[in-house]
Amino acid sequence: MHRWTDPSQTPGSLRPSVATFGNFDGVHRGHQAVLGRLVAEGSARGVPAVAVTFDPHPAAIFAPEHGLELITPGPLRDDLLATTGIDGLLVLDFTREFAEQTAEEFVVRTFVETLGVEALVVGADTRGFGRGYTGDVETLRGLGEQHGFDVIVLEDLGEAERWSSSAVRRHLTAGEVAEAAAILGRPHRMTGTVVHGAHRGRELGYPTANLSDDALGLVPADGVYAGWLTRTTLGPQEPDRTLPCAVSVGTNPTFDGTLRTVEAYVLDRTDLDLYDERVTVEFVEHIRPTLRFDSVDELLEAMAGDVETCRRVLASIVPS
């Protein structure tokens, strides 16, 4: 996948094309359906498939006070998009000036002039683009007729609920990681560097890998989770690349902690030195909420139970 940010530097090999656009936060199953249809359409027409997205997320410009937490901040999103089979990813710098374009100006400049688009593939809920948030599917259809490109619209998808980024965020902030995974099509993940913590886990016999404060990915609700830790610097076939773990999110209230951390204990392993490694932690199932225990002995008993539960949960699951 070729990734670029300057429309004027669009490779000739990526035009004409078929295209889609959106924020793609989470790259969930709804996004995957659109991107899968995009790739199929490109193959049928013999042209490349290109996705157009934005950085930063428009909410960071127009509603920073809401503090929208992204499921998959830019690098995570782009890595996931690269796995979908698209040929190109144009990441546009989203500014207030950029947002002043009318819907027509955005479509013509980006898709007609830059990408020579033959077809746009979008979801039925595509709306709110262009100045005044006026653009929608009908806008695209009208512009398609005017400028000679097709518009292919996929209906909303979902099973128990509509697949959407907002639904994923809602589940994660409630600690419902299995429900979030059902929409994402994979466990939710965070990626960061392993840093030194208070070393209490090691002292208690459960050494943990603490993710750095700048780790990427939405932090789910405080609690204990069964999950996987992947050492991203190791090759896919190398031993100890992906390991079962118990993940703790919270402030360690038993020790009167105030700093919220994400730390993973690799089940039954005390021999690993992961400091300064880049790792990915996946959240498979919520085990229990974060609790304050009256003694270290009570905490140790709970941790032993957590490890056994995580072992049982992960025993029949193949890591993604």
Short mmCIF file of C-alpha atoms in Angstrom, two decimals:
data_model
loop_
_atom_site.label_atom_id
_atom_site.label_comp_id
_atom_site.label_asym_id
_atom_site.label_seq_id
_atom_site.Cartn_x
_atom_site.Cartn_y
_atom_site.Cartn_z
CA MET A 1 0.00 0.00 0.00
CA HIS A 2 1.33 3.42 -0.97
CA ARG A 3 0.64 6.08 1.66
CA TRP A 4 0.97 9.76 0.83
CA THR A 5 -0.24 13.12 2.16
CA ASP A 6 0.16 15.65 -0.67
CA PRO A 7 -2.48 15.37 -3.40
CA SER A 8 -0.07 17.00 -5.86
CA GLN A 9 2.27 14.04 -5.34
CA THR A 10 -0.27 11.41 -6.33
CA PRO A 11 1.52 8.66 -8.28
CA GLY A 12 0.39 8.22 -11.85
CA SER A 13 0.02 4.51 -11.14
CA LEU A 14 -2.85 5.28 -8.73
CA ARG A 15 -5.01 7.13 -11.23
CA PRO A 16 -7.55 6.47 -12.57
CA SER A 17 -8.89 4.65 -9.52
CA VAL A 18 -11.87 3.64 -7.48
CA ALA A 19 -12.01 5.29 -4.09
CA THR A 20 -13.71 5.71 -0.75
CA PHE A 21 -13.28 8.16 2.14
CA GLY A 22 -13.87 8.44 5.86
CA ASN A 23 -12.20 8.63 9.25
CA PHE A 24 -12.05 4.82 9.55
CA ASP A 25 -11.54 4.95 13.32
CA GLY A 26 -11.29 1.35 14.46
CA VAL A 27 -11.38 -0.05 10.91
CA HIS A 28 -14.35 -2.09 12.10
CA ARG A 29 -16.41 -4.62 10.15
CA GLY A 30 -18.54 -1.91 8.55
CA HIS A 31 -15.40 -0.21 7.25
CA GLN A 32 -14.02 -3.57 6.18
CA ALA A 33 -17.16 -4.26 4.13
CA VAL A 34 -16.80 -0.95 2.27
CA LEU A 35 -13.08 -1.50 1.72
CA GLY A 36 -13.66 -5.08 0.58
CA ARG A 37 -16.19 -3.89 -1.99
CA LEU A 38 -13.75 -1.15 -3.03
CA VAL A 39 -10.98 -3.66 -3.68
CA ALA A 40 -13.36 -5.94 -5.58
CA GLU A 41 -14.57 -3.01 -7.68
CA GLY A 42 -11.03 -1.98 -8.48
CA SER A 43 -10.17 -5.53 -9.52
CA ALA A 44 -13.24 -5.75 -11.75
CA ARG A 45 -12.39 -2.46 -13.45
CA GLY A 46 -8.66 -3.08 -13.61
CA VAL A 47 -7.79 0.06 -11.64
CA PRO A 48 -6.25 0.60 -8.18
CA ALA A 49 -8.34 0.95 -5.02
CA VAL A 50 -7.62 4.06 -2.94
CA ALA A 51 -8.90 5.14 0.47
CA VAL A 52 -8.88 8.79 1.52
CA THR A 53 -8.77 9.69 5.20
CA PHE A 54 -7.92 12.63 7.44
CA ASP A 55 -5.40 13.56 10.11
CA PRO A 56 -6.19 14.80 12.66
CA HIS A 57 -9.72 13.54 13.20
CA PRO A 58 -12.17 16.41 12.48
CA ALA A 59 -13.42 16.23 16.08
CA ALA A 60 -9.98 17.35 17.26
CA ILE A 61 -10.43 20.58 15.30
CA PHE A 62 -14.10 21.35 15.85
CA ALA A 63 -14.85 19.77 19.24
CA PRO A 64 -11.58 19.47 21.19
CA GLU A 65 -13.47 20.09 24.42
CA HIS A 66 -15.16 16.70 24.02
CA GLY A 67 -11.78 14.95 24.15
CA LEU A 68 -12.76 12.25 21.66
CA GLU A 69 -10.56 9.21 22.29
CA LEU A 70 -9.70 7.42 19.09
CA ILE A 71 -9.97 3.64 18.96
CA THR A 72 -7.06 3.47 16.52
CA PRO A 73 -5.03 6.70 16.30
CA GLY A 74 -3.37 7.40 12.94
CA PRO A 75 -0.51 4.86 12.83
CA LEU A 76 -2.73 2.01 14.12
CA ARG A 77 -5.50 2.94 11.67
CA ASP A 78 -3.08 3.11 8.75
CA ASP A 79 -1.55 -0.27 9.61
CA LEU A 80 -5.00 -1.84 9.72
CA LEU A 81 -6.01 -0.22 6.43
CA ALA A 82 -2.88 -1.67 4.85
CA THR A 83 -4.16 -5.18 5.58
CA THR A 84 -7.40 -4.69 3.63
CA GLY A 85 -5.86 -5.01 0.18
CA ILE A 86 -6.15 -1.37 -0.91
CA ASP A 87 -3.45 -0.02 -3.18
CA GLY A 88 -3.22 3.52 -1.85
CA LEU A 89 -4.01 5.62 1.19
CA LEU A 90 -4.20 9.40 0.86
CA VAL A 91 -4.08 11.04 4.30
CA LEU A 92 -5.29 14.65 4.04
CA ASP A 93 -4.28 17.29 6.56
CA PHE A 94 -7.58 18.30 8.18
CA THR A 95 -7.56 21.98 9.09
CA ARG A 96 -10.23 24.67 9.43
CA GLU A 97 -9.18 25.97 6.04
CA PHE A 98 -9.59 22.51 4.51
CA ALA A 99 -13.03 22.23 6.11
CA GLU A 100 -14.12 25.46 4.38
CA GLN A 101 -14.37 23.61 1.08
CA THR A 102 -17.90 22.99 -0.08
CA ALA A 103 -18.91 19.38 -0.51
CA GLU A 104 -18.60 19.81 -4.27
CA GLU A 105 -15.14 21.37 -4.03
CA PHE A 106 -13.92 18.54 -1.80
CA VAL A 107 -15.22 15.83 -4.11
CA VAL A 108 -14.03 17.43 -7.33
CA ARG A 109 -10.57 18.37 -6.06
CA THR A 110 -9.91 15.11 -4.25
CA PHE A 111 -11.58 12.49 -6.39
CA VAL A 112 -12.10 13.91 -9.86
CA GLU A 113 -8.93 15.99 -10.26
CA THR A 114 -6.50 14.15 -7.97
CA LEU A 115 -7.56 10.51 -8.35
CA GLY A 116 -9.42 10.47 -11.67
CA VAL A 117 -12.04 8.43 -9.89
CA GLU A 118 -14.21 5.99 -11.84
CA ALA A 119 -16.35 5.01 -8.87
CA LEU A 120 -16.83 6.04 -5.25
CA VAL A 121 -17.77 3.27 -2.79
CA VAL A 122 -19.41 4.56 0.40
CA GLY A 123 -21.66 3.48 3.23
CA ALA A 124 -25.28 4.60 3.36
CA ASP A 125 -24.50 6.70 6.45
CA THR A 126 -21.94 8.86 4.62
CA ARG A 127 -22.87 12.44 5.46
CA GLY A 128 -21.64 15.67 6.99
CA PHE A 129 -18.71 16.43 4.67
CA GLY A 130 -17.99 19.84 3.20
CA ARG A 131 -18.65 23.30 4.59
CA GLY A 132 -21.78 23.36 6.70
CA TYR A 133 -21.77 19.54 6.93
CA THR A 134 -24.07 19.45 3.89
CA GLY A 135 -22.62 16.60 1.88
CA ASP A 136 -24.36 13.22 1.81
CA VAL A 137 -24.95 10.26 -0.47
CA GLU A 138 -27.37 12.22 -2.67
CA THR A 139 -24.72 14.91 -3.07
CA LEU A 140 -22.29 12.25 -4.29
CA ARG A 141 -24.81 10.81 -6.72
CA GLY A 142 -25.48 14.22 -8.22
CA LEU A 143 -21.77 14.95 -8.58
CA GLY A 144 -21.22 11.51 -10.05
CA GLU A 145 -23.73 12.22 -12.80
CA GLN A 146 -22.14 15.61 -13.43
CA HIS A 147 -18.52 14.47 -13.48
CA GLY A 148 -18.85 10.95 -14.85
CA PHE A 149 -18.18 8.62 -11.94
CA ASP A 150 -20.34 5.90 -10.42
CA VAL A 151 -21.47 5.91 -6.78
CA ILE A 152 -21.82 2.54 -5.08
CA VAL A 153 -23.63 2.61 -1.76
CA LEU A 154 -23.50 -0.18 0.84
CA GLU A 155 -26.35 -0.36 3.32
CA ASP A 156 -25.71 -0.20 7.05
CA LEU A 157 -24.44 -3.46 8.47
CA GLY A 158 -24.65 -5.05 11.89
CA GLU A 159 -25.95 -7.98 13.85
CA ALA A 160 -26.99 -7.21 17.43
CA GLU A 161 -26.37 -3.52 16.64
CA ARG A 162 -25.17 -1.32 13.81
CA TRP A 163 -21.42 -1.54 13.28
CA SER A 164 -20.02 1.88 14.06
CA SER A 165 -17.03 3.54 15.70
CA SER A 166 -19.28 5.13 18.32
CA ALA A 167 -20.63 1.70 19.31
CA VAL A 168 -17.08 0.38 19.70
CA ARG A 169 -16.13 3.35 21.90
CA ARG A 170 -19.23 2.85 24.02
CA HIS A 171 -18.42 -0.80 24.63
CA LEU A 172 -14.75 -0.16 25.41
CA THR A 173 -15.48 2.62 27.90
CA ALA A 174 -17.82 0.15 29.63
CA GLY A 175 -15.17 -2.58 29.66
CA GLU A 176 -17.19 -4.68 27.20
CA VAL A 177 -14.22 -5.76 25.12
CA ALA A 178 -15.86 -8.92 23.74
CA GLU A 179 -18.78 -6.84 22.44
CA ALA A 180 -16.33 -4.36 20.91
CA ALA A 181 -14.45 -7.21 19.26
CA ALA A 182 -17.68 -8.44 17.66
CA ILE A 183 -17.91 -5.12 15.81
CA LEU A 184 -14.18 -4.74 15.15
CA GLY A 185 -13.80 -8.27 13.84
CA ARG A 186 -10.78 -8.73 16.13
CA PRO A 187 -9.84 -7.95 19.74
CA HIS A 188 -9.25 -4.30 20.55
CA ARG A 189 -5.56 -3.53 20.83
CA MET A 190 -3.11 -1.01 22.23
CA THR A 191 0.50 -0.59 21.14
CA GLY A 192 3.28 0.99 23.18
CA THR A 193 6.74 0.67 24.62
CA VAL A 194 7.29 -1.32 27.83
CA VAL A 195 8.50 1.00 30.58
CA HIS A 196 9.45 0.63 34.23
CA GLY A 197 6.63 0.91 36.73
CA ALA A 198 6.57 0.59 40.51
CA HIS A 199 7.81 -3.04 40.25
CA ARG A 200 5.12 -4.20 42.68
CA GLY A 201 4.06 -6.97 40.32
CA ARG A 202 7.55 -8.43 40.27
CA GLU A 203 7.74 -8.22 44.06
CA LEU A 204 4.43 -10.10 44.28
CA GLY A 205 5.52 -12.79 41.80
CA TYR A 206 3.58 -11.39 38.84
CA PRO A 207 5.99 -9.22 36.81
CA THR A 208 4.09 -6.97 34.44
CA ALA A 209 4.87 -5.13 31.22
CA ASN A 210 3.71 -1.54 31.71
CA LEU A 211 2.74 0.34 28.56
CA SER A 212 4.17 3.83 28.12
CA ASP A 213 1.94 6.86 28.60
CA ASP A 214 2.06 7.54 24.86
CA ALA A 215 0.74 4.08 23.95
CA LEU A 216 -1.68 4.14 21.02
CA GLY A 217 -5.25 2.89 21.28
CA LEU A 218 -8.27 3.70 23.41
CA VAL A 219 -7.80 2.58 27.02
CA PRO A 220 -10.81 0.48 28.07
CA ALA A 221 -12.55 0.77 31.43
CA ASP A 222 -10.56 -0.04 34.56
CA GLY A 223 -10.52 -3.75 35.24
CA VAL A 224 -8.76 -7.04 34.64
CA TYR A 225 -8.86 -8.64 31.19
CA ALA A 226 -7.73 -11.81 29.50
CA GLY A 227 -5.63 -10.97 26.46
CA TRP A 228 -2.57 -11.43 24.32
CA LEU A 229 0.77 -9.66 24.33
CA THR A 230 2.63 -9.55 21.02
CA ARG A 231 6.29 -8.62 20.78
CA THR A 232 6.18 -6.72 17.51
CA THR A 233 9.95 -6.79 16.95
CA LEU A 234 9.88 -10.59 16.65
CA GLY A 235 8.99 -12.37 13.44
CA PRO A 236 5.60 -14.10 13.06
CA GLN A 237 7.08 -17.57 13.46
CA GLU A 238 9.50 -16.79 16.27
CA PRO A 239 8.82 -18.37 19.67
CA ASP A 240 7.49 -16.05 22.37
CA ARG A 241 6.11 -13.58 19.81
CA THR A 242 2.45 -13.76 20.95
CA LEU A 243 1.84 -14.77 24.55
CA PRO A 244 -1.28 -15.19 26.74
CA CYS A 245 -1.59 -12.56 29.43
CA ALA A 246 -3.71 -11.00 32.14
CA VAL A 247 -4.09 -7.26 31.62
CA SER A 248 -4.77 -4.80 34.42
CA VAL A 249 -6.11 -1.32 33.71
CA GLY A 250 -6.41 1.10 36.61
CA THR A 251 -4.69 2.98 39.42
CA ASN A 252 -3.76 0.09 41.76
CA PRO A 253 -6.15 1.24 44.51
CA THR A 254 -4.87 -1.35 47.02
CA PHE A 255 -1.63 0.66 47.07
CA ASP A 256 -3.40 4.04 46.94
CA GLY A 257 -2.20 4.62 43.41
CA THR A 258 -3.25 7.67 41.43
CA LEU A 259 -1.62 7.05 38.06
CA ARG A 260 -3.77 5.09 35.60
CA THR A 261 -1.72 2.37 33.95
CA VAL A 262 -2.10 -0.51 31.51
CA GLU A 263 0.06 -3.49 32.47
CA ALA A 264 0.17 -7.06 31.26
CA TYR A 265 1.37 -10.16 33.09
CA VAL A 266 2.41 -12.92 30.70
CA LEU A 267 0.89 -16.07 32.18
CA ASP A 268 3.36 -18.27 34.04
CA ARG A 269 6.42 -16.35 32.82
CA THR A 270 8.84 -14.59 35.12
CA ASP A 271 11.87 -14.86 32.81
CA LEU A 272 10.99 -12.22 30.22
CA ASP A 273 12.82 -8.90 30.00
CA LEU A 274 10.52 -6.72 27.89
CA TYR A 275 11.75 -3.27 28.90
CA ASP A 276 12.03 -0.86 25.95
CA GLU A 277 10.37 -3.36 23.62
CA ARG A 278 7.46 -2.29 21.43
CA VAL A 279 4.49 -4.54 22.19
CA THR A 280 0.83 -4.84 21.30
CA VAL A 281 -1.72 -5.81 23.94
CA GLU A 282 -5.07 -7.24 22.86
CA PHE A 283 -8.13 -7.32 25.13
CA VAL A 284 -10.13 -10.53 24.71
CA GLU A 285 -12.51 -10.75 27.67
CA HIS A 286 -13.35 -8.72 30.78
CA ILE A 287 -12.61 -10.74 33.93
CA ARG A 288 -13.56 -8.39 36.77
CA PRO A 289 -13.61 -4.70 37.73
CA THR A 290 -10.70 -3.06 39.52
CA LEU A 291 -11.09 -3.56 43.27
CA ARG A 292 -9.43 -2.25 46.41
CA PHE A 293 -8.31 -5.08 48.70
CA ASP A 294 -7.78 -4.76 52.43
CA SER A 295 -4.51 -6.68 52.41
CA VAL A 296 -1.78 -7.90 50.08
CA ASP A 297 -2.81 -11.49 50.84
CA GLU A 298 -6.34 -10.78 49.57
CA LEU A 299 -4.86 -9.18 46.46
CA LEU A 300 -2.62 -12.19 45.81
CA GLU A 301 -5.56 -14.55 46.15
CA ALA A 302 -7.54 -12.49 43.65
CA MET A 303 -4.60 -12.34 41.24
CA ALA A 304 -4.17 -16.11 41.35
CA GLY A 305 -7.85 -16.46 40.50
CA ASP A 306 -7.51 -13.94 37.68
CA VAL A 307 -4.63 -15.86 36.16
CA GLU A 308 -6.56 -19.12 36.29
CA THR A 309 -9.60 -17.48 34.67
CA CYS A 310 -7.46 -15.95 31.93
CA ARG A 311 -5.81 -19.29 31.29
CA ARG A 312 -9.22 -20.93 30.92
CA VAL A 313 -10.58 -18.17 28.64
CA LEU A 314 -7.58 -18.19 26.33
CA ALA A 315 -7.08 -21.96 26.17
CA SER A 316 -9.41 -22.45 23.21
CA ILE A 317 -8.70 -19.16 21.40
CA VAL A 318 -6.19 -18.68 18.59
CA PRO A 319 -4.58 -15.21 18.79
CA SER A 320 -5.38 -12.86 15.91
#
